[in-house]
């Protein structure tokens, strides 16, 4: 059956490609999450009227975030080649795609984190202050905790964008489904491979969206 | 308990400087319910937020329990804040936490061990009457229940002072009453000092021992709550007194009613000192007169009734005279209304 519909697909190669896509998406998502939360918190806390109000720091962080968000991903990969080589020791394979993937999507997620934190009622922060809470307690137990549903849905959006980026990274030989489709489909004109990869990516996106919505709804007690 | 000296707060904005609190001096005794009333923008919220330094004072001293809050450093201030409970107009509960977890939050902040926390929270839930709702989320509670959580949370670390900023302003009148009853109960049971900010006169009249009237950052009138009502000096205060169901309207009886009525019409004035609340029925029993209640506006305050009541007494001249003497002997002012 499978061979009849997809005569040109090599199952072993496909498995590797799927594995590589998962590998890149999951690891870069973890990196994006950590850096995005840090940058997002920094943006929020240093903005006007907040715990660490500081125009200079806010200006610098905001500028960095904006610059990296403005660079198209395909160009970012090329720009980062020397950095990637230095960091990972290679510029090929799924691991080599990670720095570009993380640097490309962390600023995006940081903005989503900032928006999520802004949605936390200032009165609640004030109540925590009035109870004598430390800033660290306010950050963890009030700001981050109260915004978890928004942080999760933001992460879902970011994860889906990341899957798109992993496919683009395939062009420079990062592996994964994008690479697979490009190599067999575009260079060898094997349309069935392209279609299969597309279907798989669509399924992956749907599953992530579903899981993300589910978790976010579960956490949302408003 | 709390002494405030020359407390001022000026907000500096680009356009102008706003002095929200202007050279305030005040002394609040231990265990009293102290009300601060004023119209919107009078500086009440700023004042109460200065007390736990949610706002930094521009000048002045705030001495709570012998310690000057204004001079305290960050860590000292955090510890001091744990001993000052605060209740907010919009409750400010954490919606991601259940009732139990919300009340436990200040205990977590104070580093109370988990076991003790649970016992304490259970006790507080009982105190504010929320038993059975401990695992509900704030979104599943009514406004009054949310405020009960807010109050329990404010009490968690056994504060000496409770600050309430418009704690009942988002609630309907009946819920307001139940929350005020709760505050009185807490005040009596725990001997807690309560500072209550409001723009509603009935809140003050129901539970406050003393009151300060604020206008444009200054206290314009201050004293025993009942006394301030009865003898309002300032225009602002007079306006607040009128807020009590438009009591002005009931201060006199229209001449039409006066002239048509048979018998003697008298006006009783209650000044808050008289505890005897069955005066009307007792008069009827003691003297051979029929009593008709014409109109009136009487407000029950924590120290007795305040207001006036017009009665029509029908009976012989001597019995009416006897009734008047009886009422006066109960310490109620009684005036005979002359026909016009
Ligand atoms: N953060 C602030 N910045 C500038 N002005 C403020 C700020 N907070 C309050 N004010 C001003 O201070 C005055 C008193 O406000 P507030 O204390 O909130 O009054 P109230 O609680 O009696 O309604 C108002 O004129 C208000 O506009
Ligand atoms: Mg206010």
Coordinates of C-alpha atoms and ligand atoms in Angstrom, one line a residue:
Chain A
X1 CA 0.0 0.0 0.0
X2 CA 2.6 2.5 1.2
X3 CA 4.9 1.6 -1.6
X4 CA 2.2 1.9 -4.2
X5 CA 1.3 5.5 -3.1
X6 CA 4.9 6.7 -2.3
X7 CA 7.2 4.6 -4.6
X8 CA 10.2 6.9 -4.1
X9 CA 10.2 7.1 -0.3
X10 CA 12.9 5.2 1.5
X11 CA 11.5 4.3 4.9
X12 CA 14.8 4.4 6.8
X13 CA 15.7 7.8 5.4
X14 CA 12.2 9.1 6.2
X15 CA 12.6 7.9 9.8
X16 CA 15.9 9.7 10.1
X17 CA 14.3 12.8 8.7
X18 CA 11.4 12.7 11.2
X19 CA 13.8 12.1 14.0
X20 CA 15.9 15.1 13.0
X21 CA 12.9 17.3 12.8
X22 CA 11.8 16.3 16.3
X23 CA 15.3 16.7 17.6
X24 CA 15.7 20.2 16.2
X25 CA 12.2 21.3 17.2
X26 CA 12.4 20.1 20.8
X27 CA 15.9 21.2 21.6
X28 CA 15.4 24.6 20.0
X29 CA 12.1 25.0 21.7
X30 CA 13.7 24.4 25.1
X31 CA 16.4 26.9 24.3
X32 CA 13.9 29.4 23.0
X33 CA 11.8 28.9 26.1
X34 CA 14.6 29.6 28.6
X35 CA 16.1 32.6 26.7
X36 CA 12.6 33.9 25.8
X37 CA 11.5 33.9 29.4
X38 CA 14.6 35.6 30.6
X39 CA 14.4 38.3 27.9
X40 CA 10.7 38.7 28.3
X41 CA 11.0 39.1 32.1
X42 CA 13.7 41.6 31.6
X43 CA 11.6 43.6 29.1
X44 CA 8.7 43.5 31.5
X45 CA 10.5 44.3 34.7
X46 CA 12.6 47.1 33.3
X47 CA 9.6 48.8 31.7
X48 CA 8.0 51.9 33.2
X49 CA 6.5 51.6 36.7
X50 CA 7.7 48.0 37.1
X51 CA 9.9 46.4 39.7
X52 CA 13.3 47.1 38.0
X53 CA 12.3 50.2 36.0
X54 CA 15.4 51.1 34.0
X55 CA 15.2 53.0 30.7
X56 CA 18.7 52.1 29.5
X57 CA 18.4 48.3 30.1
X58 CA 14.9 48.3 28.6
X59 CA 16.2 50.2 25.5
X60 CA 19.1 47.8 25.0
X61 CA 17.0 44.6 25.4
X62 CA 14.2 45.9 23.2
X63 CA 16.7 46.9 20.5
X64 CA 18.4 43.5 20.5
X65 CA 15.0 41.7 20.4
X66 CA 13.8 43.9 17.5
X67 CA 16.9 43.5 15.5
X68 CA 16.9 39.7 15.6
X69 CA 13.2 39.6 14.9
X70 CA 13.7 41.8 11.8
X71 CA 16.3 39.5 10.2
X72 CA 14.8 36.9 7.9
X73 CA 15.6 33.5 9.1
X74 CA 17.4 32.3 6.0
X75 CA 19.7 35.3 6.2
X76 CA 20.2 34.8 9.9
X77 CA 21.4 31.2 9.3
X78 CA 24.1 32.6 6.9
X79 CA 25.1 35.4 9.2
X80 CA 25.5 33.1 12.1
X81 CA 27.7 30.5 10.2
X82 CA 30.9 31.6 11.8
X83 CA 29.3 31.6 15.3
X84 CA 27.7 28.2 14.7
X85 CA 31.0 26.8 13.5
X86 CA 32.7 28.2 16.7
X87 CA 30.0 26.9 19.0
X88 CA 29.1 23.5 17.5
X89 CA 32.3 22.7 15.6
X90 CA 30.4 22.2 12.4
X91 CA 27.9 24.0 10.2
X92 CA 26.1 20.9 8.9
X93 CA 23.5 18.6 10.5
X94 CA 20.6 19.1 12.9
X95 CA 22.8 20.3 15.9
X96 CA 24.4 23.0 13.7
X97 CA 20.9 24.4 13.1
X98 CA 20.2 24.9 16.8
X99 CA 22.0 28.3 17.4
X100 CA 20.2 29.9 14.5
X101 CA 16.8 28.4 15.4
X102 CA 17.1 29.6 19.0
X103 CA 18.5 33.0 18.2
X104 CA 15.8 33.4 15.6
X105 CA 12.8 32.5 17.7
X106 CA 13.8 33.5 21.3
X107 CA 13.2 37.2 20.6
X108 CA 9.8 36.4 19.2
X109 CA 8.9 34.4 22.2
X110 CA 10.3 37.1 24.5
X111 CA 7.8 39.6 23.1
X112 CA 5.0 37.1 23.7
X113 CA 6.3 36.6 27.3
X114 CA 6.3 40.4 27.8
X115 CA 2.7 40.6 26.5
X116 CA 1.7 37.7 28.8
X117 CA 3.3 39.4 31.9
X118 CA 1.6 42.7 31.1
X119 CA -1.7 41.0 31.2
X120 CA -1.1 40.1 34.9
X121 CA -3.2 42.4 37.0
X122 CA -1.0 45.0 38.6
X123 CA -3.2 44.9 41.7
X124 CA -2.1 41.3 42.4
X125 CA 1.6 42.3 42.2
X126 CA 0.8 45.1 44.6
X127 CA -1.0 42.8 47.0
X128 CA 2.1 40.5 47.0
X129 CA 4.3 43.5 47.8
X130 CA 1.9 44.5 50.6
X131 CA 2.4 41.1 52.0
X132 CA 6.1 41.6 52.2
X133 CA 7.1 39.4 49.2
X134 CA 10.6 39.5 47.8
X135 CA 10.9 40.4 44.2
X136 CA 12.0 36.9 43.3
X137 CA 8.8 35.5 44.9
X138 CA 6.7 38.1 42.9
X139 CA 8.4 37.0 39.7
X140 CA 8.0 33.3 40.2
X141 CA 4.8 32.9 42.2
X142 CA 2.9 35.9 40.9
X143 CA 4.0 37.0 37.5
X144 CA 5.1 33.8 35.9
X145 CA 2.5 31.6 37.7
X146 CA -0.4 33.9 36.9
X147 CA 0.5 34.1 33.2
X148 CA 1.2 30.4 32.6
X149 CA -1.8 29.9 30.2
X150 CA -0.6 32.8 28.0
X151 CA 3.0 31.6 28.3
X152 CA 1.9 28.1 27.1
X153 CA -0.1 29.4 24.2
X154 CA 2.7 31.7 23.2
X155 CA 5.0 28.7 23.3
X156 CA 2.7 26.8 21.1
X157 CA 2.7 29.5 18.5
X158 CA 6.5 29.7 18.7
X159 CA 6.8 25.9 18.4
X160 CA 4.8 25.9 15.2
X161 CA 6.9 28.7 13.8
X162 CA 10.0 26.7 14.7
X163 CA 8.8 23.7 12.7
X164 CA 8.7 26.0 9.7
X165 CA 12.2 27.2 10.5
X166 CA 13.6 23.7 10.8
X167 CA 12.3 23.1 7.3
X168 CA 14.1 26.2 6.1
X169 CA 17.3 25.1 7.9
X170 CA 17.1 22.0 5.8
X171 CA 18.2 24.0 2.8
X172 CA 21.7 24.4 4.4
X173 CA 21.8 20.7 5.1
X174 CA 20.4 20.6 8.6
X175 CA 18.5 17.4 7.9
X176 CA 14.9 16.8 8.9
X177 CA 11.7 16.7 6.8
X178 CA 12.4 20.0 5.1
X179 CA 15.8 18.8 3.9
X180 CA 14.3 15.5 2.9
X181 CA 11.5 17.1 0.8
X182 CA 14.0 19.5 -0.8
X183 CA 16.6 16.9 -1.7
X184 CA 14.2 14.2 -3.1
X185 CA 11.3 16.4 -4.2
X186 CA 13.0 19.4 -5.6
X187 CA 16.3 18.1 -6.9
X188 CA 15.0 14.7 -8.1
X189 CA 11.4 15.8 -8.9
X190 CA 9.9 13.0 -6.8
X191 CA 6.5 14.7 -5.9
X192 CA 5.3 11.9 -3.7
X193 CA 8.1 12.6 -1.2
X194 CA 7.1 16.3 -1.1
X195 CA 3.5 15.4 -0.5
X196 CA 4.3 12.9 2.3
X197 CA 6.6 15.4 4.0
X198 CA 3.9 18.1 3.8
X199 CA 1.3 15.8 5.3
X200 CA 3.6 14.8 8.1
X201 CA 4.5 18.4 8.9
X202 CA 0.8 19.4 8.9
X203 CA 0.0 16.5 11.3
X204 CA 2.8 17.6 13.6
X205 CA 1.6 21.2 13.6
X206 CA -2.0 20.1 14.4
X207 CA -0.8 17.8 17.2
X208 CA 1.3 20.6 18.8
X209 CA -1.6 23.1 18.5
X210 CA -3.9 20.6 20.1
X211 CA -1.6 19.8 23.0
X212 CA -0.8 23.5 23.5
X213 CA -4.5 24.5 23.6
X214 CA -5.3 21.6 26.0
X215 CA -2.6 22.5 28.5
X216 CA -3.4 26.2 28.3
X217 CA -7.1 25.6 28.9
X218 CA -6.4 23.2 31.8
X219 CA -4.2 25.8 33.5
X220 CA -6.6 28.7 32.9
X221 CA -8.7 29.1 36.0
X222 CA -10.0 32.6 35.2
Chain B
X1 CA -0.5 52.5 67.9
X2 CA 0.0 54.6 64.8
X3 CA 1.3 58.1 64.8
X4 CA 1.5 60.1 61.6
X5 CA 3.5 63.3 61.6
X6 CA 3.5 65.8 58.8
X7 CA 3.0 63.2 56.2
X8 CA 3.1 64.4 52.6
X9 CA 3.1 62.9 49.2
X10 CA 3.7 64.9 46.0
X11 CA 3.4 63.1 42.6
X12 CA 5.7 64.7 40.1
X13 CA 4.4 64.4 36.6
X14 CA 5.7 66.2 33.5
X15 CA 2.8 68.6 33.5
X16 CA 2.4 69.4 37.1
X17 CA 3.0 68.4 40.7
X18 CA 0.1 66.9 42.6
X19 CA 0.2 67.0 46.3
X20 CA -2.1 64.0 47.0
X21 CA -1.4 64.0 50.8
X22 CA -0.7 67.3 52.4
X23 CA 1.0 67.5 55.8
X24 CA -1.2 65.0 57.6
X25 CA -1.1 64.5 61.3
X26 CA -3.0 61.8 62.9
X27 CA -3.0 59.4 65.8
X28 CA -4.8 56.1 65.7
X29 CA -5.4 54.1 68.8
X30 CA -4.8 50.5 69.3
X31 CA -7.9 48.4 68.7
X32 CA -10.0 51.1 67.1
X33 CA -11.8 51.1 63.8
X34 CA -10.7 54.4 62.2
X35 CA -12.5 55.6 59.1
X36 CA -11.2 57.9 56.5
X37 CA -13.8 59.4 54.2
X38 CA -13.5 61.7 51.3
X39 CA -14.6 62.1 47.7
X40 CA -12.8 60.6 44.8
X41 CA -9.4 62.2 44.4
X42 CA -9.2 63.4 48.0
X43 CA -6.0 61.4 48.5
X44 CA -7.4 58.5 50.6
X45 CA -5.8 55.7 48.6
X46 CA -2.5 57.5 48.5
X47 CA -2.7 58.0 52.3
X48 CA -3.4 54.3 53.0
X49 CA -0.7 53.2 50.5
X50 CA 1.8 55.4 52.3
X51 CA 1.2 53.5 55.5
X52 CA 2.8 50.4 54.1
X53 CA 5.0 52.3 51.7
X54 CA 3.4 51.0 48.5
X55 CA 4.0 54.7 47.8
X56 CA 7.1 56.4 49.1
X57 CA 6.3 59.5 51.2
X58 CA 7.7 62.8 50.1
X59 CA 8.0 63.9 53.8
X60 CA 6.9 62.9 57.2
X61 CA 6.9 60.1 59.7
X62 CA 4.7 57.0 60.1
X63 CA 5.3 55.4 63.4
X64 CA 3.6 52.0 63.8
X65 CA 4.1 50.3 67.1
X66 CA 7.1 52.4 67.9
X67 CA 8.9 51.9 64.6
X68 CA 9.2 54.6 61.9
X69 CA 8.2 52.8 58.7
X70 CA 9.6 55.6 56.6
X71 CA 13.1 55.0 57.8
X72 CA 13.1 51.3 57.3
X73 CA 15.3 49.6 54.8
X74 CA 14.2 47.1 52.2
X75 CA 14.4 44.0 54.3
X76 CA 13.0 45.5 57.5
X77 CA 10.2 47.0 55.5
X78 CA 9.3 43.5 54.1
X79 CA 9.1 42.2 57.6
X80 CA 7.1 45.2 58.8
X81 CA 4.7 44.7 55.9
X82 CA 4.0 41.1 57.0
X83 CA 2.5 42.6 60.1
X84 CA 0.2 45.0 58.2
X85 CA -2.7 43.4 56.4
X86 CA -4.2 45.0 53.4
X87 CA -7.7 44.5 51.8
X88 CA -8.4 45.9 48.3
X89 CA -11.4 47.2 46.5
X90 CA -10.9 44.7 43.7
X91 CA -9.8 41.9 45.9
X92 CA -6.5 41.3 44.0
X93 CA -6.6 37.5 44.5
X94 CA -4.4 35.2 42.5
X95 CA -6.8 33.5 40.1
X96 CA -4.4 30.6 39.5
X97 CA -4.7 29.6 43.2
X98 CA -7.6 28.1 45.1
X99 CA -9.2 29.8 48.2
X100 CA -6.9 27.8 50.4
X101 CA -3.8 28.5 48.4
X102 CA -4.6 32.2 48.2
X103 CA -4.9 32.5 52.0
X104 CA -1.7 30.4 52.4
X105 CA 0.3 32.8 50.1
X106 CA 1.3 35.3 52.8
X107 CA 2.3 32.4 55.0
X108 CA 4.5 31.1 52.3
X109 CA 6.0 34.5 52.0
X110 CA 6.7 34.6 55.7
X111 CA 8.3 31.2 55.5
X112 CA 5.8 29.4 57.7
X113 CA 6.2 25.6 57.5
X114 CA 3.7 23.7 55.5
X115 CA 2.0 21.9 58.3
X116 CA 1.4 25.1 60.3
X117 CA 0.2 26.7 57.2
X118 CA -2.6 24.3 56.7
X119 CA -3.8 24.5 60.3
X120 CA -3.7 28.3 60.1
X121 CA -5.5 28.5 56.8
X122 CA -8.2 26.1 57.9
X123 CA -8.8 28.3 61.0
X124 CA -9.0 31.5 58.9
X125 CA -11.4 29.9 56.4
X126 CA -13.7 29.1 59.4
X127 CA -13.3 32.7 60.7
X128 CA -14.4 34.3 57.5
X129 CA -17.2 31.8 56.9
X130 CA -15.9 30.1 53.8
X131 CA -15.9 26.5 55.0
X132 CA -16.5 24.1 52.2
X133 CA -15.2 26.4 49.6
X134 CA -11.5 26.0 50.2
X135 CA -10.7 24.3 46.9
X136 CA -12.8 26.8 44.8
X137 CA -11.0 29.2 42.5
X138 CA -11.7 32.9 42.8
X139 CA -13.5 32.9 39.5
X140 CA -16.1 30.5 41.1
X141 CA -16.8 32.9 44.0
X142 CA -19.2 35.8 44.4
X143 CA -17.8 39.3 45.1
X144 CA -18.6 39.0 48.8
X145 CA -16.9 35.6 49.0
X146 CA -13.8 37.0 47.2
X147 CA -13.6 39.8 49.7
X148 CA -13.8 37.2 52.5
X149 CA -10.8 35.5 51.0
X150 CA -9.1 38.9 50.8
X151 CA -9.7 39.5 54.4
X152 CA -8.6 36.0 55.5
X153 CA -5.4 36.5 53.5
X154 CA -4.8 39.9 55.1
X155 CA -5.1 38.3 58.5
X156 CA -2.9 35.3 57.8
X157 CA 0.3 36.6 59.4
X158 CA -1.5 37.9 62.5
X159 CA -1.2 41.6 61.6
X160 CA -1.5 44.3 64.2
X161 CA -3.2 46.6 61.7
X162 CA -5.6 46.0 58.9
X163 CA -5.7 48.6 56.0
X164 CA -8.9 48.5 54.0
X165 CA -9.0 50.6 50.8
X166 CA -12.6 50.8 49.6
X167 CA -13.0 47.2 50.7
X168 CA -16.8 47.3 50.2
X169 CA -17.1 49.7 47.3
X170 CA -17.4 46.9 44.7
X171 CA -20.1 45.1 46.6
X172 CA -23.9 45.5 46.7
X173 CA -25.4 46.9 49.9
X174 CA -26.3 43.6 51.5
X175 CA -22.9 42.1 50.9
X176 CA -21.4 45.3 52.2
X177 CA -23.2 44.9 55.4
X178 CA -22.0 41.3 55.8
X179 CA -18.4 42.3 55.2
X180 CA -18.7 45.1 57.6
X181 CA -20.1 42.7 60.2
X182 CA -17.1 40.5 59.6
X183 CA -14.7 43.4 60.1
X184 CA -16.4 44.3 63.4
X185 CA -16.3 40.7 64.5
X186 CA -12.6 40.5 63.7
X187 CA -11.9 43.8 65.4
X188 CA -13.6 42.6 68.6
X189 CA -12.2 39.1 68.6
X190 CA -8.7 39.8 67.7
X191 CA -8.4 43.4 69.0
X192 CA -7.1 44.4 65.6
X193 CA -6.7 48.0 64.7
X194 CA -8.6 48.7 61.4
X195 CA -8.1 51.7 59.1
X196 CA -11.0 51.9 56.7
X197 CA -11.0 54.0 53.6
X198 CA -14.3 54.8 52.0
X199 CA -16.4 57.3 50.1
X200 CA -19.6 55.9 51.6
X201 CA -20.9 57.5 54.7
X202 CA -23.0 54.5 55.8
X203 CA -19.8 52.4 56.0
X204 CA -18.4 54.9 58.4
X205 CA -21.6 55.2 60.4
X206 CA -22.0 51.5 60.8
X207 CA -18.7 50.5 62.2
X208 CA -16.2 53.3 62.7
X209 CA -15.3 54.5 66.1
X210 CA -13.5 57.6 64.9
X211 CA -13.5 59.3 61.5
X212 CA -11.3 61.7 59.6
X213 CA -12.8 63.6 56.7
X214 CA -10.3 64.2 53.9
X215 CA -10.4 66.8 51.2
X216 CA -7.7 67.7 48.7
X217 CA -5.0 65.9 50.7
X218 CA -5.9 67.3 54.1
X219 CA -7.9 66.2 57.0
X220 CA -10.6 68.8 57.4
X221 CA -12.5 67.3 60.3
X222 CA -11.7 64.5 62.7
X223 CA -13.2 63.0 65.8
X224 CA -15.7 60.5 67.3
X225 CA -17.7 59.2 64.4
X226 CA -21.1 59.9 65.9
X227 CA -20.1 63.4 67.0
X228 CA -18.8 64.3 63.6
X229 CA -22.1 63.3 62.1
X230 CA -24.2 65.2 64.5
X231 CA -22.2 68.4 64.3
X232 CA -20.7 68.5 60.9
X233 CA -18.6 71.6 60.6
X234 CA -17.1 71.6 57.2
X235 CA -19.1 71.8 53.9
X236 CA -17.6 68.4 52.8
X237 CA -18.7 66.7 56.0
X238 CA -22.2 68.2 55.7
X239 CA -22.5 66.8 52.2
X240 CA -21.5 63.3 53.5
X241 CA -24.0 63.5 56.3
X242 CA -26.7 64.3 53.7
X243 CA -25.7 61.2 51.9
X244 CA -27.3 59.2 54.7
X245 CA -30.6 58.8 52.8
X246 CA -30.9 62.5 52.2
X247 CA -31.7 63.1 55.9
X248 CA -32.2 66.8 55.3
X249 CA -35.6 66.0 53.9
X250 CA -36.7 64.5 57.2
X251 CA -35.6 67.2 59.4
X252 CA -38.9 68.9 59.4
X253 CA -42.5 68.1 58.8
X254 CA -44.5 69.8 56.1
X255 CA -46.9 72.4 57.4
X256 CA -49.8 70.7 55.7
X257 CA -49.3 67.6 57.7
X258 CA -48.7 69.6 60.9
X259 CA -52.0 71.5 60.6
X260 CA -54.1 68.5 59.6
X261 CA -52.9 66.3 62.4
X262 CA -54.9 66.0 65.6
X263 CA -53.1 65.6 68.9
X264 CA -49.6 66.7 69.6
X265 CA -46.8 66.2 67.2
X266 CA -43.3 65.8 68.7
X267 CA -39.9 65.4 67.2
X268 CA -37.5 62.9 68.8
X269 CA -33.8 63.4 68.2
X270 CA -31.5 60.5 68.8
X271 CA -27.9 61.4 69.4
X272 CA -26.3 58.1 69.6
X273 CA -26.0 57.9 73.4
X274 CA -29.3 56.4 74.0
X275 CA -29.2 52.6 74.1
X276 CA -32.8 52.2 74.9
X277 CA -34.3 51.3 71.5
X278 CA -37.8 50.4 72.6
X279 CA -38.7 54.0 73.6
X280 CA -41.8 54.2 71.4
X281 CA -43.5 51.0 72.7
X282 CA -42.5 51.8 76.3
X283 CA -44.1 55.2 76.1
X284 CA -47.3 53.6 74.8
X285 CA -47.2 51.2 77.7
X286 CA -46.4 53.7 80.4
X287 CA -48.7 56.5 79.4
X288 CA -52.3 56.5 78.2
X289 CA -51.6 57.9 74.7
X290 CA -52.0 56.5 71.2
X291 CA -48.8 56.9 69.1
X292 CA -48.7 57.4 65.4
X293 CA -45.3 57.4 63.7
X294 CA -45.4 60.2 61.1
X295 CA -42.0 60.1 59.5
X296 CA -38.4 59.8 60.5
X297 CA -34.9 58.8 59.6
X298 CA -33.1 56.8 62.2
X299 CA -29.7 55.2 61.7
X300 CA -28.3 52.5 63.9
X301 CA -24.6 53.1 64.5
X302 CA -22.2 51.1 66.6
X303 CA -22.9 53.4 69.6
X304 CA -26.7 53.7 69.3
X305 CA -29.4 55.3 67.2
X306 CA -28.8 58.6 65.4
X307 CA -31.5 60.7 63.6
X308 CA -35.0 62.0 64.2
X309 CA -38.4 60.7 64.4
X310 CA -41.8 62.5 64.3
X311 CA -44.5 61.1 66.4
X312 CA -48.2 62.1 66.8
X313 CA -49.4 61.6 70.4
X314 CA -53.1 61.4 70.9
X315 CA -54.4 61.6 74.5
X316 CA -55.3 63.9 77.3
X317 CA -53.1 66.9 78.0
X318 CA -51.7 65.4 81.2
X319 CA -51.0 62.0 79.6
X320 CA -49.2 63.7 76.7
X321 CA -47.1 65.7 79.2
X322 CA -46.3 62.5 81.0
X323 CA -45.3 60.8 77.8
X324 CA -42.9 63.8 77.0
X325 CA -41.4 63.6 80.4
X326 CA -40.9 59.8 80.1
X327 CA -39.2 60.2 76.7
X328 CA -36.9 62.9 78.0
X329 CA -36.0 60.9 81.1
X330 CA -34.7 58.2 78.6
X331 CA -32.2 60.8 77.4
X332 CA -34.0 61.4 74.1
X333 CA -34.5 65.0 73.1
X334 CA -38.2 65.6 72.5
X335 CA -39.6 68.8 71.0
X336 CA -43.3 69.7 70.5
X337 CA -43.9 70.9 67.0
X338 CA -45.9 74.1 66.9
X339 CA -48.7 74.4 64.5
X340 CA -48.1 77.0 61.8
Ligands
LIG1 N1 0.6 57.5 40.6 C1 0.1 58.8 40.5 N2 0.7 59.7 39.8 C2 0.2 60.9 39.7 N3 -0.9 61.4 40.4 C3 -1.5 60.5 41.2 C4 -1.1 59.1 41.3 N4 -1.9 58.5 42.1 C5 -2.8 59.4 42.5 N5 -2.6 60.6 42.0 C6 -3.4 61.8 42.2 O1 -3.5 62.0 43.6 C7 -4.7 62.5 44.0 C8 -5.3 61.6 45.0 O2 -5.6 60.3 44.5 P1 -6.1 59.1 45.4 O3 -5.3 59.0 46.6 O4 -6.2 57.9 44.5 O5 -7.6 59.6 45.8 P2 -8.8 58.8 46.4 O6 -8.4 57.4 46.8 O7 -9.2 59.6 47.6 O8 -9.8 58.8 45.3 C9 -5.6 62.5 42.7 O9 -5.6 63.9 42.2 C10 -4.8 61.6 41.7 O10 -5.0 62.1 40.4
LIG2 MG1 -9.1 55.5 46.1

